[in-house]
Amino acid sequence: MAEILPLRAWRYADTFNSKIEELTAPLFDVVSSKQRELLYENPLNSIHLSVPKGADPGKEAFETLQKWKSEGILHQDYLPGIYVYYQYFRLPGETTERCRKGFIAQIKAYDWEEKQILRHENTIVSAVNDRVDLLKKAKIQASPTHGLYDDPEFKLEQWMDEAIQSPLYELEDYQGVREVLAVIHDRQVISEFLDLLAQKQVVLADGHHRIEGSIALRHEMKNEYSDRKWKAHDYHLMYLTNAASDDLKILPTHRLFYGLTESQDSFLDKLSAWFEVKKFGDAEEIGNYALHKPFSFGLLLGEEGYVLELIPEKYKTINHDLPEVIRKLDLAVLHEVVFNQILGINREEQRNSSQIAYERNFARCLRQVRSGQASFALITRELSMRTVMEVCQSGHLMPQKSTYFYPKALTGLLFASIEQSEFEFNYDAFFRKSEG
């Protein structure tokens, strides 16, 4: 099943340990433009590798990386390790601290057809192309994707709990999450991780664009280093957590639309043909409103707020070409009715449309609409983990940006090189079949 390897990580030199909080960054697809500009002001922040500036971002990242290596800002750990990564957090309104336990390793960049890594979302083509170009030129992976494995017996937790007692880093991140990173170098223990994952499929929770970049690069370089058993370009950096844990949280991702060409009244009339449209007393409170019914959404339009509930009879008329596991999703209905039927943007165009944006933060949605920058915002419900697993097992795909697993992994705690000379190691030593 899924092949993983320990990682010879590049990390900030120990002299930066007390400043590691200043050197980390949010993932490239969740960092706001305001956050991004602030992070760029620090010349050593990891954002210069994950979201580099310039006309040729890949070249910029490569040159920055070489400079940091030569100046001793980054160093590579001599031995491969499994990097244990715990995230302690509270959700709004909660007093009890949660802990999402996981580890960072390298996983083979399997084609989707191999069904070792299962995806659930569509991707945006331009974002994948950007990731391929950056990876190819910079030869470094700065941000782990997030994958789920199923271990109901929690077999790996004993070793992770033991390792986390001696952390490499402990910091509070931009989400208010307490991040703790440790490492396991023991060969026998690492073998336990490899053995368990070899029996599992991995469900991709977050990072579809980044892993598609790795898959594309693996294909492009398939004829290189043909004399080597272990090839750097075959592997992808991933943060793996247990799907059996109670501390996996999926938050909704809302939709913003820009450039509506008709009046608000005309748009509401068209919505009324599909939805029961209920005016909401205070638009600012829609973010706290529990949308219990299937195919129900909040709408921010001008200064007003509304609740949309699909007219039941209408469900029978839409998405007949979609498999039932997708057809019954709120977001599949939303994208079909609002963006395709009403606004005339078909599914393929939606994947690359500059008019549609994805935003987790309700307050930001409200500001965008109230300021007139966005024409309207559609407020969505969260998905259950069970639904995500059903879609993954089916082999079908949700609309893009359907899930937001919280908290997000952090960029800058470690980096994975795809430069072959920096990847080389006798990885056979970690597989039990090589013993004796």
GROMACS .gro file of C-alpha atoms in nm:
model
  436
    1MET     CA    1   0.000   0.000   0.000
    2ALA     CA    2   0.143   0.346   0.087
    3GLU     CA    3   0.523   0.361   0.093
    4ILE     CA    4   0.674   0.620   0.323
    5LEU     CA    5   1.036   0.698   0.408
    6PRO     CA    6   1.203   0.885   0.691
    7LEU     CA    7   1.332   1.227   0.600
    8ARG     CA    8   1.676   1.393   0.602
    9ALA     CA    9   1.522   1.731   0.678
   10TRP     CA   10   1.671   2.070   0.620
   11ARG     CA   11   1.600   2.295   0.918
   12TYR     CA   12   1.694   2.637   1.048
   13ALA     CA   13   2.025   2.624   1.235
   14ASP     CA   14   2.002   2.579   1.611
   15THR     CA   15   2.100   2.943   1.666
   16PHE     CA   16   1.755   3.036   1.533
   17ASN     CA   17   1.560   2.808   1.771
   18SER     CA   18   1.448   3.097   1.992
   19LYS     CA   19   1.324   3.286   1.684
   20ILE     CA   20   1.154   2.998   1.502
   21GLU     CA   21   0.811   3.159   1.550
   22GLU     CA   22   0.930   3.454   1.338
   23LEU     CA   23   1.056   3.223   1.061
   24THR     CA   24   0.746   3.010   1.004
   25ALA     CA   25   0.452   3.104   0.780
   26PRO     CA   26   0.099   2.991   0.693
   27LEU     CA   27   0.051   2.764   0.394
   28PHE     CA   28   0.062   2.950   0.063
   29ASP     CA   29  -0.310   2.902  -0.009
   30VAL     CA   30  -0.435   3.037   0.325
   31VAL     CA   31  -0.200   3.328   0.391
   32SER     CA   32  -0.377   3.660   0.338
   33SER     CA   33  -0.216   3.933   0.129
   34LYS     CA   34  -0.171   4.147   0.441
   35GLN     CA   35  -0.005   3.862   0.631
   36ARG     CA   36   0.211   3.786   0.331
   37GLU     CA   37   0.350   4.138   0.303
   38LEU     CA   38   0.438   4.142   0.672
   39LEU     CA   39   0.617   3.807   0.644
   40TYR     CA   40   0.815   3.922   0.340
   41GLU     CA   41   0.967   4.197   0.554
   42ASN     CA   42   1.169   3.932   0.738
   43PRO     CA   43   1.445   3.830   0.493
   44LEU     CA   44   1.482   3.489   0.663
   45ASN     CA   45   1.116   3.392   0.682
   46SER     CA   46   1.029   3.062   0.513
   47ILE     CA   47   0.772   3.238   0.293
   48HIS     CA   48   1.065   3.326   0.063
   49LEU     CA   49   1.081   2.954  -0.020
   50SER     CA   50   0.710   2.864  -0.010
   51VAL     CA   51   0.563   3.172  -0.183
   52PRO     CA   52   0.862   3.351  -0.338
   53LYS     CA   53   0.825   3.691  -0.500
   54GLY     CA   54   0.957   3.807  -0.835
   55ALA     CA   55   0.896   3.755  -1.205
   56ASP     CA   56   1.045   3.404  -1.177
   57PRO     CA   57   0.944   3.276  -0.830
   58GLY     CA   58   1.112   2.936  -0.873
   59LYS     CA   59   1.446   3.098  -0.958
   60GLU     CA   60   1.408   3.337  -0.664
   61ALA     CA   61   1.342   3.049  -0.425
   62PHE     CA   62   1.641   2.851  -0.557
   63GLU     CA   63   1.878   3.145  -0.516
   64THR     CA   64   1.746   3.215  -0.165
   65LEU     CA   65   1.788   2.851  -0.071
   66GLN     CA   66   2.148   2.837  -0.194
   67LYS     CA   67   2.229   3.156  -0.004
   68TRP     CA   68   2.078   3.024   0.319
   69LYS     CA   69   2.269   2.698   0.285
   70SER     CA   70   2.601   2.866   0.216
   71GLU     CA   71   2.558   3.107   0.507
   72GLY     CA   72   2.462   2.831   0.749
   73ILE     CA   73   2.109   2.960   0.801
   74LEU     CA   74   1.978   2.615   0.708
   75HIS     CA   75   2.147   2.283   0.782
   76GLN     CA   76   2.053   1.927   0.694
   77ASP     CA   77   1.998   1.664   0.961
   78TYR     CA   78   2.254   1.388   0.909
   79LEU     CA   79   2.021   1.095   0.983
   80PRO     CA   80   1.675   1.041   0.835
   81GLY     CA   81   1.396   1.068   1.087
   82ILE     CA   82   1.024   1.059   1.142
   83TYR     CA   83   0.929   1.408   1.261
   84VAL     CA   84   0.654   1.394   1.522
   85TYR     CA   85   0.424   1.695   1.494
   86TYR     CA   86   0.157   1.779   1.754
   87GLN     CA   87  -0.085   2.071   1.727
   88TYR     CA   88  -0.266   2.188   2.041
   89PHE     CA   89  -0.571   2.407   1.978
   90ARG     CA   90  -0.913   2.523   2.092
   91LEU     CA   91  -1.211   2.597   1.872
   92PRO     CA   92  -1.414   2.914   1.933
   93GLY     CA   93  -1.630   2.873   2.242
   94GLU     CA   94  -1.435   2.572   2.371
   95THR     CA   95  -1.240   2.565   2.695
   96THR     CA   96  -1.085   2.220   2.655
   97GLU     CA   97  -0.762   2.201   2.458
   98ARG     CA   98  -0.753   1.953   2.171
   99CYS     CA   99  -0.439   1.788   2.035
  100ARG     CA  100  -0.402   1.663   1.680
  101LYS     CA  101  -0.118   1.411   1.676
  102GLY     CA  102   0.076   1.324   1.365
  103PHE     CA  103   0.414   1.293   1.200
  104ILE     CA  104   0.594   1.425   0.893
  105ALA     CA  105   0.762   1.188   0.649
  106GLN     CA  106   0.815   1.136   0.275
  107ILE     CA  107   0.550   0.948   0.081
  108LYS     CA  108   0.578   0.819  -0.273
  109ALA     CA  109   0.400   1.054  -0.515
  110TYR     CA  110   0.157   0.793  -0.642
  111ASP     CA  111  -0.063   0.851  -0.943
  112TRP     CA  112  -0.427   0.878  -0.842
  113GLU     CA  113  -0.504   0.566  -1.046
  114GLU     CA  114  -0.280   0.360  -0.816
  115LYS     CA  115  -0.529   0.428  -0.532
  116GLN     CA  116  -0.262   0.443  -0.263
  117ILE     CA  117  -0.341   0.811  -0.200
  118LEU     CA  118  -0.709   0.897  -0.231
  119ARG     CA  119  -0.820   1.250  -0.314
  120HIS     CA  120  -1.161   1.410  -0.268
  121GLU     CA  121  -1.136   1.752  -0.435
  122ASN     CA  122  -1.095   1.895  -0.779
  123THR     CA  123  -0.792   2.119  -0.831
  124ILE     CA  124  -0.737   2.453  -1.003
  125VAL     CA  125  -0.511   2.402  -1.306
  126SER     CA  126  -0.318   2.728  -1.276
  127ALA     CA  127  -0.232   2.656  -0.912
  128VAL     CA  128  -0.094   2.312  -1.002
  129ASN     CA  129   0.122   2.458  -1.279
  130ASP     CA  130   0.265   2.714  -1.038
  131ARG     CA  131   0.353   2.439  -0.789
  132VAL     CA  132   0.526   2.229  -1.057
  133ASP     CA  133   0.738   2.520  -1.172
  134LEU     CA  134   0.840   2.614  -0.818
  135LEU     CA  135   0.927   2.255  -0.723
  136LYS     CA  136   1.124   2.194  -1.042
  137LYS     CA  137   1.337   2.507  -1.007
  138ALA     CA  138   1.381   2.538  -0.632
  139LYS     CA  139   1.417   2.160  -0.564
  140ILE     CA  140   1.279   2.203  -0.214
  141GLN     CA  141   0.946   2.120  -0.049
  142ALA     CA  142   0.868   2.388   0.206
  143SER     CA  143   0.512   2.293   0.305
  144PRO     CA  144   0.383   1.945   0.390
  145THR     CA  145   0.049   1.831   0.258
  146HIS     CA  146  -0.188   1.669   0.507
  147GLY     CA  147  -0.282   1.301   0.475
  148LEU     CA  148  -0.500   1.072   0.686
  149TYR     CA  149  -0.436   0.707   0.767
  150ASP     CA  150  -0.670   0.482   0.963
  151ASP     CA  151  -0.524   0.332   1.282
  152PRO     CA  152  -0.814   0.257   1.520
  153GLU     CA  153  -0.576   0.083   1.761
  154PHE     CA  154  -0.347   0.392   1.776
  155LYS     CA  155  -0.040   0.170   1.736
  156LEU     CA  156   0.200   0.455   1.660
  157GLU     CA  157   0.092   0.686   1.939
  158GLN     CA  158   0.318   0.538   2.208
  159TRP     CA  159   0.631   0.630   2.012
  160MET     CA  160   0.500   0.971   1.916
  161ASP     CA  161   0.405   1.052   2.276
  162GLU     CA  162   0.751   0.950   2.392
  163ALA     CA  163   0.931   1.157   2.126
  164ILE     CA  164   0.726   1.471   2.185
  165GLN     CA  165   0.865   1.489   2.540
  166SER     CA  166   1.194   1.613   2.386
  167PRO     CA  167   1.081   1.874   2.134
  168LEU     CA  168   1.299   2.041   1.874
  169TYR     CA  169   1.060   2.338   1.862
  170GLU     CA  170   0.762   2.460   2.057
  171LEU     CA  171   0.585   2.776   1.945
  172GLU     CA  172   0.251   2.949   1.901
  173ASP     CA  173   0.152   3.010   1.541
  174TYR     CA  174  -0.061   3.263   1.352
  175GLN     CA  175  -0.378   3.060   1.431
  176GLY     CA  176  -0.311   3.066   1.805
  177VAL     CA  177  -0.220   2.698   1.779
  178ARG     CA  178   0.061   2.558   1.994
  179GLU     CA  179   0.292   2.372   1.757
  180VAL     CA  180   0.541   2.111   1.885
  181LEU     CA  181   0.793   1.926   1.666
  182ALA     CA  182   1.017   1.634   1.769
  183VAL     CA  183   1.212   1.366   1.583
  184ILE     CA  184   1.253   0.988   1.598
  185HIS     CA  185   1.585   0.848   1.471
  186ASP     CA  186   1.560   0.496   1.614
  187ARG     CA  187   1.567   0.253   1.320
  188GLN     CA  188   1.342  -0.008   1.483
  189VAL     CA  189   1.078   0.250   1.573
  190ILE     CA  190   1.089   0.405   1.226
  191SER     CA  191   1.028   0.056   1.086
  192GLU     CA  192   0.704   0.042   1.286
  193PHE     CA  193   0.581   0.355   1.106
  194LEU     CA  194   0.680   0.222   0.764
  195ASP     CA  195   0.521  -0.117   0.834
  196LEU     CA  196   0.190   0.030   0.947
  197LEU     CA  197   0.157   0.267   0.650
  198ALA     CA  198   0.249  -0.016   0.412
  199GLN     CA  199  -0.088  -0.169   0.510
  200LYS     CA  200  -0.289   0.150   0.460
  201GLN     CA  201  -0.428   0.379   0.197
  202VAL     CA  202  -0.382   0.750   0.266
  203VAL     CA  203  -0.667   0.997   0.228
  204LEU     CA  204  -0.548   1.341   0.118
  205ALA     CA  205  -0.697   1.600   0.352
  206ASP     CA  206  -0.514   1.911   0.234
  207GLY     CA  207  -0.261   2.001  -0.034
  208HIS     CA  208  -0.409   1.864  -0.355
  209HIS     CA  209  -0.219   2.119  -0.567
  210ARG     CA  210   0.115   2.055  -0.399
  211ILE     CA  211   0.098   1.678  -0.437
  212GLU     CA  212  -0.016   1.708  -0.798
  213GLY     CA  213   0.299   1.912  -0.851
  214SER     CA  214   0.506   1.625  -0.711
  215ILE     CA  215   0.321   1.370  -0.925
  216ALA     CA  216   0.386   1.575  -1.239
  217LEU     CA  217   0.755   1.613  -1.155
  218ARG     CA  218   0.790   1.240  -1.089
  219HIS     CA  219   0.660   1.173  -1.440
  220GLU     CA  220   0.882   1.436  -1.595
  221MET     CA  221   1.195   1.295  -1.431
  222LYS     CA  222   1.112   0.924  -1.458
  223ASN     CA  223   1.416   0.849  -1.676
  224GLU     CA  224   1.666   1.031  -1.454
  225TYR     CA  225   1.884   0.851  -1.196
  226SER     CA  226   1.779   0.519  -1.348
  227ASP     CA  227   2.064   0.345  -1.163
  228ARG     CA  228   1.927   0.445  -0.820
  229LYS     CA  229   1.671   0.252  -0.621
  230TRP     CA  230   1.569   0.553  -0.415
  231LYS     CA  231   1.501   0.871  -0.615
  232ALA     CA  232   1.434   1.206  -0.451
  233HIS     CA  233   1.187   1.319  -0.716
  234ASP     CA  234   0.965   1.016  -0.644
  235TYR     CA  235   0.871   1.143  -0.296
  236HIS     CA  236   0.653   1.409  -0.145
  237LEU     CA  237   0.652   1.578   0.197
  238MET     CA  238   0.344   1.486   0.401
  239TYR     CA  239   0.203   1.539   0.749
  240LEU     CA  240   0.012   1.223   0.843
  241THR     CA  241  -0.257   1.208   1.111
  242ASN     CA  242  -0.485   0.931   1.232
  243ALA     CA  243  -0.839   0.943   1.087
  244ALA     CA  244  -0.957   0.751   1.396
  245SER     CA  245  -0.874   1.049   1.619
  246ASP     CA  246  -1.149   1.271   1.761
  247ASP     CA  247  -0.941   1.582   1.696
  248LEU     CA  248  -0.985   1.610   1.320
  249LYS     CA  249  -1.189   1.922   1.250
  250ILE     CA  250  -1.324   2.027   0.909
  251LEU     CA  251  -1.436   2.389   0.880
  252PRO     CA  252  -1.650   2.526   0.594
  253THR     CA  253  -1.503   2.724   0.306
  254HIS     CA  254  -1.732   3.001   0.182
  255ARG     CA  255  -1.763   3.134  -0.175
  256LEU     CA  256  -1.711   3.494  -0.284
  257PHE     CA  257  -1.821   3.614  -0.627
  258TYR     CA  258  -1.686   3.919  -0.811
  259GLY     CA  259  -1.820   4.107  -1.111
  260LEU     CA  260  -2.196   4.040  -1.103
  261THR     CA  261  -2.332   4.210  -1.415
  262GLU     CA  262  -2.701   4.220  -1.322
  263SER     CA  263  -2.887   4.402  -1.046
  264GLN     CA  264  -2.922   4.255  -0.700
  265ASP     CA  265  -3.300   4.234  -0.744
  266SER     CA  266  -3.262   4.042  -1.069
  267PHE     CA  267  -3.015   3.802  -0.907
  268LEU     CA  268  -3.252   3.743  -0.614
  269ASP     CA  269  -3.536   3.673  -0.855
  270LYS     CA  270  -3.328   3.405  -1.028
  271LEU     CA  271  -3.232   3.253  -0.693
  272SER     CA  272  -3.601   3.243  -0.597
  273ALA     CA  273  -3.670   3.008  -0.886
  274TRP     CA  274  -3.446   2.749  -0.717
  275PHE     CA  275  -3.440   2.836  -0.347
  276GLU     CA  276  -3.674   2.949  -0.076
  277VAL     CA  277  -3.512   3.285  -0.002
  278LYS     CA  278  -3.556   3.407   0.357
  279LYS     CA  279  -3.435   3.749   0.463
  280PHE     CA  280  -3.212   3.730   0.771
  281GLY     CA  281  -3.251   3.994   1.039
  282ASP     CA  282  -2.883   4.075   1.089
  283ALA     CA  283  -2.638   3.986   0.813
  284GLU     CA  284  -2.349   4.000   1.058
  285GLU     CA  285  -2.494   3.703   1.247
  286ILE     CA  286  -2.529   3.462   0.955
  287GLY     CA  287  -2.181   3.329   1.031
  288ASN     CA  288  -2.315   3.202   1.364
  289TYR     CA  289  -2.639   3.061   1.223
  290ALA     CA  290  -2.666   2.681   1.225
  291LEU     CA  291  -2.754   2.568   0.873
  292HIS     CA  292  -2.902   2.228   0.958
  293LYS     CA  293  -3.098   2.149   0.644
  294PRO     CA  294  -2.931   1.988   0.343
  295PHE     CA  295  -2.874   2.227   0.053
  296SER     CA  296  -2.906   2.537   0.271
  297PHE     CA  297  -2.670   2.835   0.255
  298GLY     CA  298  -2.625   3.185   0.383
  299LEU     CA  299  -2.612   3.474   0.137
  300LEU     CA  300  -2.450   3.815   0.187
  301LEU     CA  301  -2.570   4.058  -0.080
  302GLY     CA  302  -2.520   4.432  -0.044
  303GLU     CA  303  -2.612   4.528   0.312
  304GLU     CA  304  -2.853   4.238   0.353
  305GLY     CA  305  -2.833   3.876   0.459
  306TYR     CA  306  -3.047   3.584   0.348
  307VAL     CA  307  -3.087   3.210   0.409
  308LEU     CA  308  -3.129   2.999   0.095
  309GLU     CA  309  -3.299   2.659   0.111
  310LEU     CA  310  -3.323   2.452  -0.206
  311ILE     CA  311  -3.683   2.388  -0.312
  312PRO     CA  312  -3.710   2.006  -0.270
  313GLU     CA  313  -3.865   1.945  -0.610
  314LYS     CA  314  -3.573   2.120  -0.777
  315TYR     CA  315  -3.322   1.864  -0.652
  316LYS     CA  316  -3.469   1.606  -0.889
  317THR     CA  317  -3.388   1.825  -1.189
  318ILE     CA  318  -3.016   1.883  -1.135
  319ASN     CA  319  -2.683   1.701  -1.157
  320HIS     CA  320  -2.819   1.383  -1.318
  321ASP     CA  321  -2.478   1.323  -1.476
  322LEU     CA  322  -2.305   1.312  -1.137
  323PRO     CA  323  -2.266   1.001  -0.918
  324GLU     CA  324  -2.499   0.996  -0.620
  325VAL     CA  325  -2.215   1.035  -0.365
  326ILE     CA  326  -2.133   1.374  -0.523
  327ARG     CA  327  -2.485   1.473  -0.625
  328LYS     CA  328  -2.601   1.475  -0.262
  329LEU     CA  329  -2.328   1.720  -0.152
  330ASP     CA  330  -2.431   2.074  -0.062
  331LEU     CA  331  -2.143   2.221  -0.259
  332ALA     CA  332  -2.219   2.019  -0.573
  333VAL     CA  333  -2.571   2.165  -0.569
  334LEU     CA  334  -2.441   2.513  -0.494
  335HIS     CA  335  -2.191   2.511  -0.780
  336GLU     CA  336  -2.442   2.365  -1.026
  337VAL     CA  337  -2.735   2.593  -0.944
  338VAL     CA  338  -2.574   2.928  -0.863
  339PHE     CA  339  -2.261   2.926  -1.075
  340ASN     CA  340  -2.371   2.708  -1.368
  341GLN     CA  341  -2.748   2.744  -1.405
  342ILE     CA  342  -2.790   3.104  -1.284
  343LEU     CA  343  -2.456   3.267  -1.373
  344GLY     CA  344  -2.366   3.053  -1.673
  345ILE     CA  345  -2.019   2.941  -1.559
  346ASN     CA  346  -1.983   2.571  -1.636
  347ARG     CA  347  -1.797   2.328  -1.411
  348GLU     CA  348  -1.469   2.339  -1.602
  349GLU     CA  349  -1.472   2.719  -1.618
  350GLN     CA  350  -1.543   2.735  -1.244
  351ARG     CA  351  -1.210   2.564  -1.170
  352ASN     CA  352  -1.018   2.858  -1.318
  353SER     CA  353  -1.263   3.145  -1.282
  354SER     CA  354  -1.118   3.469  -1.148
  355GLN     CA  355  -1.471   3.564  -1.039
  356ILE     CA  356  -1.496   3.290  -0.775
  357ALA     CA  357  -1.285   3.303  -0.459
  358TYR     CA  358  -1.274   3.076  -0.155
  359GLU     CA  359  -1.267   3.216   0.196
  360ARG     CA  360  -1.290   3.045   0.535
  361ASN     CA  361  -1.318   3.364   0.737
  362PHE     CA  362  -1.678   3.488   0.764
  363ALA     CA  363  -1.576   3.837   0.878
  364ARG     CA  364  -1.361   3.875   0.566
  365CYS     CA  365  -1.656   3.768   0.349
  366LEU     CA  366  -1.870   4.033   0.516
  367ARG     CA  367  -1.607   4.304   0.464
  368GLN     CA  368  -1.560   4.212   0.098
  369VAL     CA  369  -1.933   4.236   0.028
  370ARG     CA  370  -2.001   4.544   0.241
  371SER     CA  371  -1.712   4.729   0.078
  372GLY     CA  372  -1.844   4.648  -0.269
  373GLN     CA  373  -1.532   4.455  -0.367
  374ALA     CA  374  -1.724   4.128  -0.388
  375SER     CA  375  -2.072   4.111  -0.542
  376PHE     CA  376  -2.196   3.851  -0.295
  377ALA     CA  377  -2.082   3.574  -0.059
  378LEU     CA  378  -2.232   3.229  -0.012
  379ILE     CA  379  -2.190   3.093   0.340
  380THR     CA  380  -2.160   2.714   0.354
  381ARG     CA  381  -2.197   2.433   0.607
  382GLU     CA  382  -1.910   2.217   0.728
  383LEU     CA  383  -1.863   1.864   0.595
  384SER     CA  384  -1.841   1.555   0.811
  385MET     CA  385  -1.537   1.328   0.808
  386ARG     CA  386  -1.768   1.043   0.713
  387THR     CA  387  -1.873   1.228   0.396
  388VAL     CA  388  -1.512   1.295   0.300
  389MET     CA  389  -1.424   0.927   0.344
  390GLU     CA  390  -1.726   0.819   0.137
  391VAL     CA  391  -1.617   1.042  -0.151
  392CYS     CA  392  -1.256   0.924  -0.132
  393GLN     CA  393  -1.356   0.559  -0.134
  394SER     CA  394  -1.586   0.620  -0.432
  395GLY     CA  395  -1.305   0.759  -0.647
  396HIS     CA  396  -1.512   1.066  -0.738
  397LEU     CA  397  -1.425   1.430  -0.667
  398MET     CA  398  -1.592   1.714  -0.481
  399PRO     CA  399  -1.591   2.071  -0.611
  400GLN     CA  400  -1.263   2.249  -0.545
  401LYS     CA  401  -1.205   2.392  -0.196
  402SER     CA  402  -1.475   2.176  -0.037
  403THR     CA  403  -1.287   2.114   0.289
  404TYR     CA  404  -1.076   2.312   0.532
  405PHE     CA  405  -0.907   2.082   0.779
  406TYR     CA  406  -0.818   2.276   1.093
  407PRO     CA  407  -0.561   2.357   1.210
  408LYS     CA  408  -0.339   2.393   0.906
  409ALA     CA  409   0.015   2.261   0.908
  410LEU     CA  410   0.286   2.524   0.931
  411THR     CA  411   0.551   2.611   0.675
  412GLY     CA  412   0.913   2.646   0.787
  413LEU     CA  413   0.951   2.389   1.063
  414LEU     CA  414   1.142   2.169   0.819
  415PHE     CA  415   1.211   2.136   0.446
  416ALA     CA  416   1.250   1.833   0.218
  417SER     CA  417   1.504   1.843  -0.062
  418ILE     CA  418   1.444   1.673  -0.396
  419GLU     CA  419   1.809   1.723  -0.490
  420GLN     CA  420   1.931   1.364  -0.533
  421SER     CA  421   2.267   1.418  -0.359
  422GLU     CA  422   2.086   1.552  -0.049
  423PHE     CA  423   1.835   1.269  -0.050
  424GLU     CA  424   2.080   0.976  -0.080
  425PHE     CA  425   2.067   0.719   0.199
  426ASN     CA  426   2.042   0.342   0.239
  427TYR     CA  427   1.669   0.346   0.309
  428ASP     CA  428   1.664  -0.035   0.288
  429ALA     CA  429   1.786  -0.029   0.648
  430PHE     CA  430   1.444   0.085   0.764
  431PHE     CA  431   1.252  -0.203   0.608
  432ARG     CA  432   1.229  -0.523   0.811
  433LYS     CA  433   1.278  -0.745   0.509
  434SER     CA  434   1.634  -0.611   0.486
  435GLU     CA  435   1.722  -0.735   0.838
  436GLY     CA  436   1.959  -1.026   0.870
   0.00000   0.00000   0.00000
